[in-house]
Coordinates of C-alpha atoms in Angstrom, one line a residue:
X12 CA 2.6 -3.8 -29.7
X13 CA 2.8 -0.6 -27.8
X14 CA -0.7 1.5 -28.2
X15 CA -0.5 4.9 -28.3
X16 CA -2.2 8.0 -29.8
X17 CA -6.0 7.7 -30.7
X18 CA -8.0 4.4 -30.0
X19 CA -7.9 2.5 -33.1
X20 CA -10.5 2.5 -35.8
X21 CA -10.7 -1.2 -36.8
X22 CA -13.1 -3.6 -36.3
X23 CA -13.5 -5.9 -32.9
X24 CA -12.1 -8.9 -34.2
X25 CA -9.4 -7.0 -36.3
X26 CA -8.1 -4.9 -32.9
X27 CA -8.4 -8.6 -31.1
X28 CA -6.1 -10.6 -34.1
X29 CA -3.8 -7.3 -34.2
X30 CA -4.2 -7.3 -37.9
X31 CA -5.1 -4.1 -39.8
X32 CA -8.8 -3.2 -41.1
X33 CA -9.8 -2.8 -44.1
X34 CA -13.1 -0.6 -42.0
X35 CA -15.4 -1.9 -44.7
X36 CA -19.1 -0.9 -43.9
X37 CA -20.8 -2.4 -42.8
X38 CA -18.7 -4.9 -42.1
X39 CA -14.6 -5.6 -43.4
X40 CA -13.3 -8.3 -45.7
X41 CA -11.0 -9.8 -43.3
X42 CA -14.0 -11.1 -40.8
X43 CA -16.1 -11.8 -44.2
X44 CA -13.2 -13.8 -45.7
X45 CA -12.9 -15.8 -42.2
X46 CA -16.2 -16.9 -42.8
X47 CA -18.3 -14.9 -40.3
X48 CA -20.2 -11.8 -39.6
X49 CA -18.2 -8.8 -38.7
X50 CA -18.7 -7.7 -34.9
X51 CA -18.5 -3.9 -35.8
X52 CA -16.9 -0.7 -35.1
X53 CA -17.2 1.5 -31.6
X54 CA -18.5 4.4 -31.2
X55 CA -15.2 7.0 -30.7
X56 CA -17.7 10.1 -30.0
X57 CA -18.3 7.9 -26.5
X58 CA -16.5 9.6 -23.6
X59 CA -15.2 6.3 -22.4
X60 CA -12.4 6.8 -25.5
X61 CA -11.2 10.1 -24.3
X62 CA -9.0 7.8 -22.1
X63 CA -6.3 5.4 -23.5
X64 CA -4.2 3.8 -20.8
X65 CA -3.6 0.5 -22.3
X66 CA 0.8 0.6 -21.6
X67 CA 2.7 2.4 -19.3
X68 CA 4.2 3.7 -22.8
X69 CA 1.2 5.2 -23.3
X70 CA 1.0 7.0 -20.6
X71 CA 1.3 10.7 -20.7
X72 CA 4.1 13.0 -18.9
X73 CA 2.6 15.7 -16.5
X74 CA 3.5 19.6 -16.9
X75 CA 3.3 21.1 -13.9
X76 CA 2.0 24.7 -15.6
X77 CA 3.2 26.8 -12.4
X78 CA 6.7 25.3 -11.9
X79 CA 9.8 27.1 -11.9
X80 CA 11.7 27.3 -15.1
X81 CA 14.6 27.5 -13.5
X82 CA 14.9 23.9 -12.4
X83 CA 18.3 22.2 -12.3
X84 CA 19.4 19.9 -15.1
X85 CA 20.2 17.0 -12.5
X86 CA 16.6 17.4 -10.9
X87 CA 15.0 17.1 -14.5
X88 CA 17.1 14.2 -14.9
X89 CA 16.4 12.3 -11.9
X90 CA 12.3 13.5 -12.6
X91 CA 13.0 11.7 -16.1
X92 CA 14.3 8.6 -14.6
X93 CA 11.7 7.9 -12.3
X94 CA 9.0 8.3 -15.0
X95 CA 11.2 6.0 -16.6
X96 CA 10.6 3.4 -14.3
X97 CA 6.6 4.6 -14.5
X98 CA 6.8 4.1 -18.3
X99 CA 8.7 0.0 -18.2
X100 CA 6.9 -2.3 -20.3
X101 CA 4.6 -4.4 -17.9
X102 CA 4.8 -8.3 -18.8
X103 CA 1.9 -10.5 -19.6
X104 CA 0.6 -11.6 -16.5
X105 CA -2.2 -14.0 -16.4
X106 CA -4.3 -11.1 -15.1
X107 CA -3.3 -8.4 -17.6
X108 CA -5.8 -7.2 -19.6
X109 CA -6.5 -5.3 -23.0
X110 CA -9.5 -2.8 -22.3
X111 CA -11.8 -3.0 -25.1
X112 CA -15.0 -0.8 -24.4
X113 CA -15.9 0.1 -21.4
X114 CA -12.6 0.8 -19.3
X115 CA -15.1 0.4 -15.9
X116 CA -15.1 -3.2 -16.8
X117 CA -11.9 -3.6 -16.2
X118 CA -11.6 -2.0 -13.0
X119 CA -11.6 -5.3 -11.0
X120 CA -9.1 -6.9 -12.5
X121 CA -6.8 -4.3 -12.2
X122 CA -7.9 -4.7 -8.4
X123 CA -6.4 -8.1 -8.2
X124 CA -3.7 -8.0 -10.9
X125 CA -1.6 -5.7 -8.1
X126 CA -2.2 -8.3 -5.7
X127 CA -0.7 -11.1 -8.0
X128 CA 2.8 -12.6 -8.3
X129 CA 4.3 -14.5 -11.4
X130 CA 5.9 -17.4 -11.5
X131 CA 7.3 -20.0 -13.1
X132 CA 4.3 -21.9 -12.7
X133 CA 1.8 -18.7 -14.1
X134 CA 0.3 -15.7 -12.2
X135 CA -1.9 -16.6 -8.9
X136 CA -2.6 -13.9 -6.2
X137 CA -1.1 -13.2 -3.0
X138 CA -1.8 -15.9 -0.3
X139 CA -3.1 -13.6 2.3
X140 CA -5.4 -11.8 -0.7
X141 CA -6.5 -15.4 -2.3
X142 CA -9.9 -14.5 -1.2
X143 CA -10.2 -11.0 -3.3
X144 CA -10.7 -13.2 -6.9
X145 CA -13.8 -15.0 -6.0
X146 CA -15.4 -12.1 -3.9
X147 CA -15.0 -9.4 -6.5
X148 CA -16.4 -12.1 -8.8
X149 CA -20.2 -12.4 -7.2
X150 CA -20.3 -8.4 -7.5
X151 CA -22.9 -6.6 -9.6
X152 CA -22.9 -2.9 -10.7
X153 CA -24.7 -2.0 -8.3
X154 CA -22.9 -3.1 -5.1
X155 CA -21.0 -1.0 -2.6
X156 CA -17.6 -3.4 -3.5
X157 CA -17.9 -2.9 -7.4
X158 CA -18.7 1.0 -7.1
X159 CA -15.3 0.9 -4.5
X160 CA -13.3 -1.0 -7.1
X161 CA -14.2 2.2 -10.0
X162 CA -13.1 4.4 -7.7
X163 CA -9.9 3.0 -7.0
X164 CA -9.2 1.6 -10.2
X165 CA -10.2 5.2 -11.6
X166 CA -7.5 6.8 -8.9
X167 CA -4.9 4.6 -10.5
X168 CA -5.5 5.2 -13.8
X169 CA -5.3 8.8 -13.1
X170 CA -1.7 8.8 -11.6
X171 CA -0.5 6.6 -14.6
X172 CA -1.6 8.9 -17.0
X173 CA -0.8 12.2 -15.5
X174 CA -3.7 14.0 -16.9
X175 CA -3.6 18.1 -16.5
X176 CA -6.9 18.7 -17.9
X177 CA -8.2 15.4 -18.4
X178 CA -9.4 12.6 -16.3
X179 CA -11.7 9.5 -14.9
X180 CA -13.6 11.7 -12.1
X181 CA -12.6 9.5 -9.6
X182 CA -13.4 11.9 -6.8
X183 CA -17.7 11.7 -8.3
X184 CA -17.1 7.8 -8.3
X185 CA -15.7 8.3 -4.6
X186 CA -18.6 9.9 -3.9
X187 CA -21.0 7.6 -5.1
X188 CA -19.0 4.7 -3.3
X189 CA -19.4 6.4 -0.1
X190 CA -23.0 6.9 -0.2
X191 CA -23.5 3.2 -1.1
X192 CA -21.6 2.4 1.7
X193 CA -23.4 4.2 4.0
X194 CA -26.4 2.6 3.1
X195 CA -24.9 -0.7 3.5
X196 CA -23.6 -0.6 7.0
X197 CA -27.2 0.8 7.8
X198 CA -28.6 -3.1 6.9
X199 CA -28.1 -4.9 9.7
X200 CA -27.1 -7.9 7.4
X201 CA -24.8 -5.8 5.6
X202 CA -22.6 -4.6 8.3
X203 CA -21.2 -8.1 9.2
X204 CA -20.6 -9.2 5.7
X205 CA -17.0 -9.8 4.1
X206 CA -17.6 -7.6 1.1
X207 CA -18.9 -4.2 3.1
X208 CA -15.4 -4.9 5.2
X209 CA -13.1 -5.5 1.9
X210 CA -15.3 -2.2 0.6
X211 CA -14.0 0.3 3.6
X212 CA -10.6 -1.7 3.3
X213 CA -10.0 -0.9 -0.6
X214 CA -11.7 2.5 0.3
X215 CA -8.6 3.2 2.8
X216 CA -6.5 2.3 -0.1
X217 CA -7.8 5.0 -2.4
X218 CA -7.2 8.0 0.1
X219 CA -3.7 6.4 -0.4
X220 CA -3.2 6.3 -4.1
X221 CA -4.6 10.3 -4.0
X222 CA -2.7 11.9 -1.6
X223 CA -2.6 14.2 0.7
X224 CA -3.8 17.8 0.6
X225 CA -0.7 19.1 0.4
X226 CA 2.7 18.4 -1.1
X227 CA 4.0 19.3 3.0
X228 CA 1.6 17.9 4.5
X229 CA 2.8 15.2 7.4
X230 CA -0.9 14.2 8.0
X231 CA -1.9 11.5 6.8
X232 CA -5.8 12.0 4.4
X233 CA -8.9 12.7 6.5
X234 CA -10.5 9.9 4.7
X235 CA -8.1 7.2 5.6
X236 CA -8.4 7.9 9.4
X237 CA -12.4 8.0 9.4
X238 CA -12.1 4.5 7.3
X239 CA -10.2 3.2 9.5
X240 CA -12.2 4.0 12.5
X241 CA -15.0 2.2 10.9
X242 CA -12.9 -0.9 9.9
X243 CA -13.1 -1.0 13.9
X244 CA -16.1 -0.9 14.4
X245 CA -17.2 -3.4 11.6
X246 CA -14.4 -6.0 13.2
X247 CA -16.7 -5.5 16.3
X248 CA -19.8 -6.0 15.0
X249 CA -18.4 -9.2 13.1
X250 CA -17.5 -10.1 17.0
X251 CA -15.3 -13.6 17.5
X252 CA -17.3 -15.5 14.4
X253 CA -15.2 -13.9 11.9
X254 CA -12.4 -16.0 13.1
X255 CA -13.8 -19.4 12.4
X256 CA -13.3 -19.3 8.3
X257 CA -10.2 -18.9 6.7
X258 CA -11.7 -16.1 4.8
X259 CA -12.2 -13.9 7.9
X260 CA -9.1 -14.1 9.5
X261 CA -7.5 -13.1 6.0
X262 CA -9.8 -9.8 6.4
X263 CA -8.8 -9.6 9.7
X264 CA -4.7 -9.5 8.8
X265 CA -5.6 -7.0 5.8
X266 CA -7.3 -4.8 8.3
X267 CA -5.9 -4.8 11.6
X268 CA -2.5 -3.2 10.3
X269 CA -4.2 0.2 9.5
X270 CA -5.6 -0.1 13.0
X271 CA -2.8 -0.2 14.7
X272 CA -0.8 2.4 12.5
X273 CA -3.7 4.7 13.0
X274 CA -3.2 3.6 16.6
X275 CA 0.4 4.6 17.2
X276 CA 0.2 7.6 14.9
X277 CA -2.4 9.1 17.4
X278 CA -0.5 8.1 20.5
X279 CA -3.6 6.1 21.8
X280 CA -3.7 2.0 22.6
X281 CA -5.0 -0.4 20.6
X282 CA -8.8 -0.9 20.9
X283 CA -10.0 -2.5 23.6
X284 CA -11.3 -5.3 22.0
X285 CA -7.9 -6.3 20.7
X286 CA -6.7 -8.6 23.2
X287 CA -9.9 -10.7 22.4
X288 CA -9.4 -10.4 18.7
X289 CA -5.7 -11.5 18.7
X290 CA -6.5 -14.6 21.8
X291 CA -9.0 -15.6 18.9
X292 CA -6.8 -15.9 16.1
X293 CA -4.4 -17.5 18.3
X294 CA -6.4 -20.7 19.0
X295 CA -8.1 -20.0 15.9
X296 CA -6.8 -23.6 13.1
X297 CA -7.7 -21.1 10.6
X298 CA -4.8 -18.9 11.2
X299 CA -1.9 -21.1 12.5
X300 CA 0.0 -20.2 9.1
X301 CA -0.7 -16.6 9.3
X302 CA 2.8 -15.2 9.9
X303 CA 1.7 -11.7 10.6
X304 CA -0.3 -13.0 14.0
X305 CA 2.9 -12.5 16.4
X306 CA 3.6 -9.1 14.4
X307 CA 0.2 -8.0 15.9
X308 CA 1.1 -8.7 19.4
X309 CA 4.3 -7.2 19.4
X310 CA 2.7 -3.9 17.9
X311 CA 0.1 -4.2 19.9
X312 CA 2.3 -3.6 22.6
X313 CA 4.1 -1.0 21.2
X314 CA 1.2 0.7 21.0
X315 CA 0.9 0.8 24.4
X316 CA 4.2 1.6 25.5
X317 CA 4.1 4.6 22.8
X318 CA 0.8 5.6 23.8
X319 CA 2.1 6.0 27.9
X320 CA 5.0 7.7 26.6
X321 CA 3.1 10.3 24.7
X322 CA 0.9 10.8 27.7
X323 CA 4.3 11.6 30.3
X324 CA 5.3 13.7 27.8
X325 CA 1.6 15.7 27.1
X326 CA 0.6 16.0 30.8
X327 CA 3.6 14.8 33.1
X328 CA 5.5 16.6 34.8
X329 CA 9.8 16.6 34.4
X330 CA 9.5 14.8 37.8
X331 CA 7.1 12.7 37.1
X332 CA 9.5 12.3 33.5
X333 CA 11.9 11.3 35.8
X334 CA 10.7 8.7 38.1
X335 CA 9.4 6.9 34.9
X336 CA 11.8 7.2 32.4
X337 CA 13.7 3.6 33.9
X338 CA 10.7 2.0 33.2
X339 CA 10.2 3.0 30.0
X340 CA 13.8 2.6 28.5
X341 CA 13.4 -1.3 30.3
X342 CA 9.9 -1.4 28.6
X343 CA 11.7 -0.7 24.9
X344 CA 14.3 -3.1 25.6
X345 CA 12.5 -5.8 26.2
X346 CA 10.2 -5.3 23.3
X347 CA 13.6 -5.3 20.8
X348 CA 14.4 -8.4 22.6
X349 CA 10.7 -9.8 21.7
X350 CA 10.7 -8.7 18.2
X351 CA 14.4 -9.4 17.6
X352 CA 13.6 -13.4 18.7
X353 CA 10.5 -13.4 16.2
X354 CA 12.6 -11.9 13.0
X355 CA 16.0 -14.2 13.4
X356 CA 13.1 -17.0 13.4
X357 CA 12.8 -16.4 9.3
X358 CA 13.6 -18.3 6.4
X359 CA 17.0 -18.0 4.6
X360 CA 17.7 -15.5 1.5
X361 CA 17.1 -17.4 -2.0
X362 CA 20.0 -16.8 -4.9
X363 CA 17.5 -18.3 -7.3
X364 CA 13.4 -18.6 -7.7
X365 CA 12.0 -22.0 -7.8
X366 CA 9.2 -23.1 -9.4
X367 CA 6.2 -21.5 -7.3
X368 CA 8.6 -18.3 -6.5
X369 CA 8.0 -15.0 -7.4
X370 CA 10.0 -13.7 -10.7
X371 CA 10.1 -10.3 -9.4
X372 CA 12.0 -10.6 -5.8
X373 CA 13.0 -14.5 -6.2
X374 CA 11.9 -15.4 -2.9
X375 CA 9.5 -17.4 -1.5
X376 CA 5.9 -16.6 -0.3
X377 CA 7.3 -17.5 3.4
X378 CA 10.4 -14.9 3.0
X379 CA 8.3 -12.1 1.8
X380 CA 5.7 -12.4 4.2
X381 CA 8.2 -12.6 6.8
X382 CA 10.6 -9.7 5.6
X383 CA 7.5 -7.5 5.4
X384 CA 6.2 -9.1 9.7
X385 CA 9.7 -7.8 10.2
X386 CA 10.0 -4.5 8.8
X387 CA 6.2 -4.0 10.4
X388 CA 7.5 -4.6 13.4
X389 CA 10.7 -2.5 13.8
X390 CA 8.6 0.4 12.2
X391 CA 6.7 0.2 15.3
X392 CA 9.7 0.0 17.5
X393 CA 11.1 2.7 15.2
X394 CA 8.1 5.0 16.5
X395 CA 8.4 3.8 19.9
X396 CA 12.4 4.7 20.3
X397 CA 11.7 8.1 18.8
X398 CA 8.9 8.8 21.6
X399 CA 11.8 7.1 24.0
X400 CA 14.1 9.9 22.7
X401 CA 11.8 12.5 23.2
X402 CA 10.9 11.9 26.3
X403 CA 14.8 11.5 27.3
X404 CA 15.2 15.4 25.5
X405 CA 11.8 16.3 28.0
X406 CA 13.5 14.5 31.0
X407 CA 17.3 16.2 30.6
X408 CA 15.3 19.2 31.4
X409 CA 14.7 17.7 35.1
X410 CA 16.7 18.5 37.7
X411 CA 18.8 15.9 38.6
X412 CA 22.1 14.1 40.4
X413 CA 24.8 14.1 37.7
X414 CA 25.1 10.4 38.1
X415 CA 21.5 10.9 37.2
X416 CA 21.9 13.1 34.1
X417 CA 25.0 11.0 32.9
X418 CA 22.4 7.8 32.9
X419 CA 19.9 9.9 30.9
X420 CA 22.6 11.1 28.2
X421 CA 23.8 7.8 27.9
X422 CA 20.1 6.5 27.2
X423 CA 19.7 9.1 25.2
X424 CA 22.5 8.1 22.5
X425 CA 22.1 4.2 23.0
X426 CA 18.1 5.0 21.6
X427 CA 19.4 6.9 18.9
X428 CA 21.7 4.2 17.7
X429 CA 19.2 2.0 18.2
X430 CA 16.8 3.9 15.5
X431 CA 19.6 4.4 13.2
X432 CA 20.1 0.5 12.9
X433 CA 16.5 0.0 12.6
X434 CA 16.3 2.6 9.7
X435 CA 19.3 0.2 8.4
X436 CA 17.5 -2.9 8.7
X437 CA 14.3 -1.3 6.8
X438 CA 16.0 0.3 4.2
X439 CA 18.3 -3.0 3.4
X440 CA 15.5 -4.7 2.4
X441 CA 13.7 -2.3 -0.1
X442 CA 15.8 -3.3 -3.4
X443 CA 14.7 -7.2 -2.4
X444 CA 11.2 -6.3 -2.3
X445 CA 11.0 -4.1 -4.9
X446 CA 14.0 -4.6 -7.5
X447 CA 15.1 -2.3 -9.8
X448 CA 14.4 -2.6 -13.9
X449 CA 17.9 -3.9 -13.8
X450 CA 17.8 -6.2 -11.0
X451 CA 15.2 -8.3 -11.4
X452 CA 16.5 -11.7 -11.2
X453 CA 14.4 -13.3 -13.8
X454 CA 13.7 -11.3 -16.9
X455 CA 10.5 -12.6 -17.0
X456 CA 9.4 -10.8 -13.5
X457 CA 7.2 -7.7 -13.7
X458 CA 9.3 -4.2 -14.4
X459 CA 6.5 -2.1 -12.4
X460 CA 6.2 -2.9 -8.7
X461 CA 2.6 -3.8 -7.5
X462 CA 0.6 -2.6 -4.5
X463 CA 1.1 -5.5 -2.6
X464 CA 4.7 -4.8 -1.5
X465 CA 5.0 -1.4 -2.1
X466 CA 1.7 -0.7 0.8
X467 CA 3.7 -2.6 3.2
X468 CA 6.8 0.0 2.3
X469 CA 4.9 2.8 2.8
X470 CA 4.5 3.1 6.3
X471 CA 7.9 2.6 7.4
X472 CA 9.9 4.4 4.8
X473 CA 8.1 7.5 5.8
X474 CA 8.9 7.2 9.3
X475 CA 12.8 7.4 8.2
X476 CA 12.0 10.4 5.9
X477 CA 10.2 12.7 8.5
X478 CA 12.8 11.6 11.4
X479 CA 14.7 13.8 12.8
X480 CA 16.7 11.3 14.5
X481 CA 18.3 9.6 11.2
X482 CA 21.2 10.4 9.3
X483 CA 21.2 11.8 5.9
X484 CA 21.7 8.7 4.2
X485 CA 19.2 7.1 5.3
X486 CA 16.6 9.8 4.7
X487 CA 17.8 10.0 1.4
X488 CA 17.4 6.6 0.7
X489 CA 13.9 6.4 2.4
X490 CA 12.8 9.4 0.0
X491 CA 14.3 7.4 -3.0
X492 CA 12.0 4.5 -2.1
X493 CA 9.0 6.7 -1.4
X494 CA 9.4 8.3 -4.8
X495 CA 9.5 4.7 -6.6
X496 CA 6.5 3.9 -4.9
X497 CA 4.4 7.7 -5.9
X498 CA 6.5 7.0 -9.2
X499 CA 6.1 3.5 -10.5
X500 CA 3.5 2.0 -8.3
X501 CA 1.0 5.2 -8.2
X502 CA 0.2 5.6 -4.4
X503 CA 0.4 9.4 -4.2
X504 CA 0.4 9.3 -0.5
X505 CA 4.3 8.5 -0.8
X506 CA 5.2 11.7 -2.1
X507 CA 2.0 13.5 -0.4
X508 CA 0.9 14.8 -3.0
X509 CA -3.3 15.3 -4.9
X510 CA -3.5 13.6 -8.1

């Protein structure tokens, strides 16, 4: 039944059996003729109740009060169609839930519901997130994790609804988050802890489902680059113990990524306790079936190869462009090579889920995790080709033998193609990752994509929207799937926009 309008009037037990109240004082028939006490009514004067988001039907459309009237009948349209696919009907997971009171109580579950998968077999989280259930469990209301959780949850619920004047004040609960946090990684105790790491972690994921401060802005949040700067230095105070549980080197592949994004986004090598950090994982038993451990060393590595172009480009001279830029175009090939042997090492394309598949993609746990190590990686060599072309743009400005230039020109389009099939491979897997409505190969599979895949999207589809180097297409079909992810999934940060 699809709630919408006011919060309803009737009783507890009434609004649980979906029957209608008689609201009898001070109790109603119905709970008296089943034989027991009547629970009661809430309170509707409470502030909690200004805010119903139990559907996506119920969410509200926003209005943007200052935009122009004079806006095109096929833009309105295509704005209608994605709130379209912002307003499916979600299914009933395992992990769906029916806020009765209190919508703060519910704030964890949300958490872990977008990390969860359905099946044939019922709903079960993520394999690489199975930890998050039983943390988020031993939280109280007053830890640094559960305040996090509010704030996020409270940042989602926001972009659902679309309120203009209206809404959960997850900026204060931000706030409050932050300052608990700060006093946590002041206790020595605290600092090494799996739930203070999870806390910065989920923390990183609410500058994403915010924004940025501007609908043009390329930067990515303030917030997320300080949070991940101290992601770094909590993986170094946690030092090589937090590879001998399984637990830690699950935290470990949930944080590293924004590490090395941040990493290559700055133009700067990975930290320097990196090569320590992945050695450990490797001989780690803990993380043998972790398929995102050779993705690390590849980006690692492009890291460094972007971060020493950036650097000829910043301070070199065209000279010194010149006598390096073999080097550099050997240095890319080979890492294609690298990752190309890693990605063709996958598992096959499913017609059909089985039992333990998810409903929503129809693959395995295997394929996704591997489609996702493999779009990771070329997004990396996707950045590292673009500095390669830049610095071959720099380097035509040398002067040099024509045999010379002719080299340079022909590196110069090879790297181009080279991004252009990279952008291809990306943007080939986005509808088997997150399906259309229509699509879904199981009508039983969720209609909304979760954060799970749609975080792993991010990153790379906004590389093919703000390149320069990509055709048309592609950036059009980059934007698309940044739009579905602002759109349906709620992270803002794909659309750079507040909400």
């Amino acid at each position: 039944m699809v709630n919408t309008g006011l919060p309803s009037k009737d009783c507890y037990t009434c609004r649980r059996r979906r029957v209608k109240c008689d609201l009898g004082r001070p109790g109603c028939l119905r709970c008296k003729k089943l034989g027991h006490d009547c629970p009661g009514y809430r309170d509707l004067n409470r502030l909690s109740f200004n805010f119903r988001v139990l559907t996506p039907e119920s969410y509200r459309r926003h209005k943007n009060q200052n935009s122009d009237p004079q806006v095109t009948k096929d833009t309105e349209q295509e704005q209608d169609r994605h709130f379209r696919f912002a307003g499916a009907r979600q299914p009933p997971l395992a992990l769906t839930y029916v806020p009765t009171e209190e919508w703060e109580a519910h704030a964890k579950p949300l958490v872990i519901s977008q990390f969860t998968i359905l099946t044939m077999q019922g709903a079960r989280v993520y394999g690489s997130f199975d930890f998050l259930p039983q943390l988020l469990e031993h939280t109280d209301s007053t830890s640094t994790l559960h305040k996090v959780c509010n704030a996020v949850a409270s940042a989602s619920f926001t972009n659902r609804s679309r309120p203009d004047s209206t809404g959960f004040g997850h900026r204060k609960l931000y706030a409050k988050a932050l300052q608990s946090l700060s006093n946590d990684v002041s206790h020595v105790e605290k600092q090494k802890q799996d739930q203070t790491l999870v806390a910065v972690w989920l923390l990183c994921l609410y500058e994403l489902l915010v924004g940025a401060p501007s609908q043009k802005s390329q930067q990515e949040p303030r917030g997320w680059n300080a949070h991940g700067e101290a992601m770094i230095g909590l993986l170094r105070l946690r030092g090589q113990n937090q590879f001998l549980t399984k637990t830690g080197c699950q935290l470990f592949q949930i944080a590293y990524p924004i590490i090395q994004i941040q990493a290559i986004q700055a133009g700067q090598p990975p930290p320097p306790e990196a090569v320590a950090w992945l050695h450990s994982m490797q001989t780690s038993p803990m993380a043998k079936e972790m398929l995102f451990l050779p993705a690390f060393l590849y980006s690692d590595l492009a890291c460094r190869i972007y971060s020493t172009i950036r650097d000829l480009i910043e301070q070199g001279t065209h000279e010194k462009m010149l006598l390096s830029i073999d080097d550099i175009v050997v240095a890319c090939k080979n890492l294609e090579s690298s990752i190309d042997a890693v990605i063709t090492q996958g598992p096959a394309l499913q017609s059909q889920p089985g039992p333990s598949d998810d409903l929503a993609t129809g693959q395995t746990d295997k394929w996704l995790m591997n489609q996702h190590a493999a779009n990771y990686l070329d997004a990396f060599l996707f950045q590292v080709y673009q500095g390669c072309i830049d610095l071959l743009s720099q380097t035509l400005k040398a002067t040099a033998p024509p045999k010379k230039r002719a080299e340079l020109l022909c590196y110069h389009e090879s790297s181009t193609k080279r991004l252009m099939h990279l952008a291809d491979r990306i943007i080939v897997s986005l509808p088997l990752l997150m399906p259309a409505t229509g699509a879904r190969v199981n009508q039983q599979g969720p209609s909304i994509p979760t954060w799970g895949h749609a975080l792993k999207l991010l990153w790379p589809l906004g590389l093919i929207s703000s390149s320069a180097n990509v055709i048309d297409r592609q950036r059009a079909a980059a934007n698309l799937g940044l739009l579905r992810i602002g759109y349906e999934v709620g992270i803002m940060r794909a659309v750079r926009t507040y909400s």
